[in-house]
Amino acid sequence: MNRIEIDVITGEQKVVQLTAEEIAQAEAEETKRIAAIPYFVKRAAEYPPITDYIDGVVKGDQAQIDKYIADCLAVKAKYPKGA
């Protein structure tokens, strides 16, 4: 894996080869950062759009409404409260 460094004054670009240790460290930091995100933020990012539910209500499409509810419950199960 490579990293590109850019000199902000000259605009000169330099490609730097990362070591396996640097890659492992970066992956560990990213994993730690993701784990620190609160469950409700993760949930919000994955919930289906509310317009899917409203569209189902307006059309009287119970299957669409049930799918929306099932999708929301799946997200809640994936990111349980307090996790």
Short mmCIF file of C-alpha atoms in Angstrom, two decimals:
data_model
loop_
_atom_site.label_atom_id
_atom_site.label_comp_id
_atom_site.label_asym_id
_atom_site.label_seq_id
_atom_site.Cartn_x
_atom_site.Cartn_y
_atom_site.Cartn_z
CA MET A 1 0.00 0.00 0.00
CA ASN A 2 1.23 3.46 -0.82
CA ARG A 3 0.63 6.89 0.65
CA ILE A 4 0.93 10.06 -1.41
CA GLU A 5 2.51 13.03 0.34
CA ILE A 6 2.07 16.48 -1.18
CA ASP A 7 4.24 19.48 -0.35
CA VAL A 8 1.70 22.27 0.25
CA ILE A 9 4.14 24.96 -0.84
CA THR A 10 5.54 23.47 -4.04
CA GLY A 11 2.73 21.06 -4.88
CA GLU A 12 5.32 18.34 -5.38
CA GLN A 13 3.97 14.83 -4.88
CA LYS A 14 5.92 11.93 -3.43
CA VAL A 15 4.78 8.30 -3.19
CA VAL A 16 5.77 6.63 0.07
CA GLN A 17 5.60 2.84 0.48
CA LEU A 18 3.94 1.87 3.78
CA THR A 19 5.32 -1.00 5.82
CA ALA A 20 3.16 -3.90 6.95
CA GLU A 21 3.45 -2.55 10.51
CA GLU A 22 2.16 0.88 9.46
CA ILE A 23 -0.75 -0.71 7.61
CA ALA A 24 -1.63 -2.90 10.62
CA GLN A 25 -1.45 0.13 12.92
CA ALA A 26 -3.71 2.17 10.63
CA GLU A 27 -6.23 -0.69 10.45
CA ALA A 28 -6.24 -1.04 14.25
CA GLU A 29 -6.81 2.70 14.67
CA GLU A 30 -9.68 2.64 12.18
CA THR A 31 -11.27 -0.36 13.91
CA LYS A 32 -10.99 1.44 17.25
CA ARG A 33 -12.48 4.63 15.76
CA ILE A 34 -15.45 2.74 14.30
CA ALA A 35 -16.05 0.89 17.58
CA ALA A 36 -16.22 4.25 19.38
CA ILE A 37 -19.13 5.46 17.24
CA PRO A 38 -22.32 5.32 19.36
CA TYR A 39 -24.94 2.72 18.39
CA PHE A 40 -27.56 5.37 17.56
CA VAL A 41 -25.29 6.99 14.98
CA LYS A 42 -24.65 3.63 13.33
CA ARG A 43 -28.39 2.93 13.35
CA ALA A 44 -29.26 6.28 11.81
CA ALA A 45 -26.87 5.65 8.94
CA GLU A 46 -28.49 2.31 8.07
CA TYR A 47 -32.21 2.90 8.62
CA PRO A 48 -34.23 2.87 5.41
CA PRO A 49 -35.63 6.25 4.34
CA ILE A 50 -38.94 7.16 6.00
CA THR A 51 -40.31 7.92 2.55
CA ASP A 52 -40.43 4.14 1.93
CA TYR A 53 -42.88 3.81 4.83
CA ILE A 54 -44.96 6.83 3.85
CA ASP A 55 -45.16 5.64 0.25
CA GLY A 56 -46.49 2.29 1.48
CA VAL A 57 -49.10 4.01 3.65
CA VAL A 58 -50.26 6.30 0.84
CA LYS A 59 -50.54 3.37 -1.61
CA GLY A 60 -52.12 1.11 1.00
CA ASP A 61 -49.32 -1.41 0.35
CA GLN A 62 -49.10 -3.45 3.56
CA ALA A 63 -46.23 -5.55 2.19
CA GLN A 64 -44.14 -2.40 1.69
CA ILE A 65 -44.99 -1.19 5.20
CA ASP A 66 -44.09 -4.59 6.68
CA LYS A 67 -40.78 -4.60 4.76
CA TYR A 68 -39.93 -1.15 6.12
CA ILE A 69 -40.65 -2.29 9.68
CA ALA A 70 -38.62 -5.49 9.20
CA ASP A 71 -35.69 -3.49 7.81
CA CYS A 72 -35.79 -1.16 10.84
CA LEU A 73 -35.92 -4.09 13.25
CA ALA A 74 -32.94 -5.68 11.48
CA VAL A 75 -30.92 -2.49 12.01
CA LYS A 76 -31.94 -2.41 15.68
CA ALA A 77 -30.79 -6.02 16.06
CA LYS A 78 -27.49 -5.28 14.31
CA TYR A 79 -26.78 -2.31 16.62
CA PRO A 80 -28.45 -3.07 19.96
CA LYS A 81 -29.11 -0.24 22.38
CA GLY A 82 -26.12 0.46 24.60
CA ALA A 83 -23.68 -1.53 22.44
#
